[in-house]
């Protein structure tokens, strides 16, 4: 019975990671790729590791409990670290003026699409 | 369940290899950095699955350290991409540039 829960959790985590891969390969520009990767990566890792935690806790013992606690610490760390890393990447790309995708035609003079004009000093936070 | 875990690990590795294409062909440095971050996180998961299948508790510690290194590398490379330097001296976060 619990094996079904484990398989459901892990397969849904794998589907989320597959969606992350498709978004990473198919989205048109940097910011949309960050959108796909930042969310799907975190949640798919959490779902896969949650399935493993339940699988470990099936036969309850001290060692299994220790392993489950360790896995929970990994999940907690990933939930803290992965959005922070994503935020660092997208801030670096914004500051490096990575051009964004628009549906407008490319302008005639050189630059295909204008990058974001504002920088950190001009932002209203 | 062991066969299921093996199949899941193999499919995760296949998807990670697909992500490697974005790291190879990404137009900007941020794309490459993002793809490497995703691949590193999935390597963490594959390490944990290998620890379950092979039955070694050592894999979990390795996975935890791998995630930590992945986070530090991503933040440091993002900072280097953003500011062009890694130290904070005469930086933009405080004193005069």
mmCIF file of C-alpha atoms in Angstrom, chain B residues 42-88:
data_model
loop_
_atom_site.group_PDB
_atom_site.id
_atom_site.type_symbol
_atom_site.label_atom_id
_atom_site.label_comp_id
_atom_site.label_asym_id
_atom_site.label_seq_id
_atom_site.Cartn_x
_atom_site.Cartn_y
_atom_site.Cartn_z
ATOM 1 C CA UNK B 42 19.422 16.116 -10.057
ATOM 2 C CA UNK B 43 22.821 14.578 -9.364
ATOM 3 C CA UNK B 44 22.001 15.006 -5.680
ATOM 4 C CA UNK B 45 18.763 13.079 -6.161
ATOM 5 C CA UNK B 46 20.482 10.338 -8.159
ATOM 6 C CA UNK B 47 23.100 10.009 -5.429
ATOM 7 C CA UNK B 48 20.388 9.571 -2.806
ATOM 8 C CA UNK B 49 18.625 6.948 -4.960
ATOM 9 C CA UNK B 50 21.934 5.118 -5.387
ATOM 10 C CA UNK B 51 22.339 5.213 -1.629
ATOM 11 C CA UNK B 52 18.929 3.564 -1.244
ATOM 12 C CA UNK B 53 19.642 0.887 -3.828
ATOM 13 C CA UNK B 54 23.194 0.135 -2.761
ATOM 14 C CA UNK B 55 22.292 0.407 0.915
ATOM 15 C CA UNK B 56 25.080 2.684 2.010
ATOM 16 C CA UNK B 57 24.582 5.566 4.379
ATOM 17 C CA UNK B 58 27.690 7.229 3.039
ATOM 18 C CA UNK B 59 25.902 8.307 -0.137
ATOM 19 C CA UNK B 60 23.610 10.590 1.844
ATOM 20 C CA UNK B 61 26.511 12.551 3.305
ATOM 21 C CA UNK B 62 28.061 12.797 -0.133
ATOM 22 C CA UNK B 63 24.743 14.050 -1.508
ATOM 23 C CA UNK B 64 24.437 16.679 1.229
ATOM 24 C CA UNK B 65 27.951 17.974 0.570
ATOM 25 C CA UNK B 66 27.251 17.897 -3.164
ATOM 26 C CA UNK B 67 24.171 20.067 -2.719
ATOM 27 C CA UNK B 68 26.116 22.484 -0.538
ATOM 28 C CA UNK B 69 28.918 22.759 -3.108
ATOM 29 C CA UNK B 70 26.383 23.179 -5.895
ATOM 30 C CA UNK B 71 24.751 26.087 -4.076
ATOM 31 C CA UNK B 72 28.053 27.787 -3.275
ATOM 32 C CA UNK B 73 29.342 27.369 -6.839
ATOM 33 C CA UNK B 74 26.146 28.765 -8.317
ATOM 34 C CA UNK B 75 26.081 31.809 -6.052
ATOM 35 C CA UNK B 76 29.782 32.500 -6.568
ATOM 36 C CA UNK B 77 29.571 32.164 -10.342
ATOM 37 C CA UNK B 78 26.473 34.368 -10.403
ATOM 38 C CA UNK B 79 28.268 36.986 -8.369
ATOM 39 C CA UNK B 80 31.265 36.802 -10.666
ATOM 40 C CA UNK B 81 29.005 37.175 -13.678
ATOM 41 C CA UNK B 82 27.256 40.127 -12.073
ATOM 42 C CA UNK B 83 30.193 42.138 -10.760
ATOM 43 C CA UNK B 84 33.251 40.752 -12.529
ATOM 44 C CA UNK B 85 35.074 40.117 -9.281
ATOM 45 C CA UNK B 86 34.756 37.844 -6.279
ATOM 46 C CA UNK B 87 36.148 39.893 -3.415
ATOM 47 C CA UNK B 88 34.264 42.656 -1.698
#
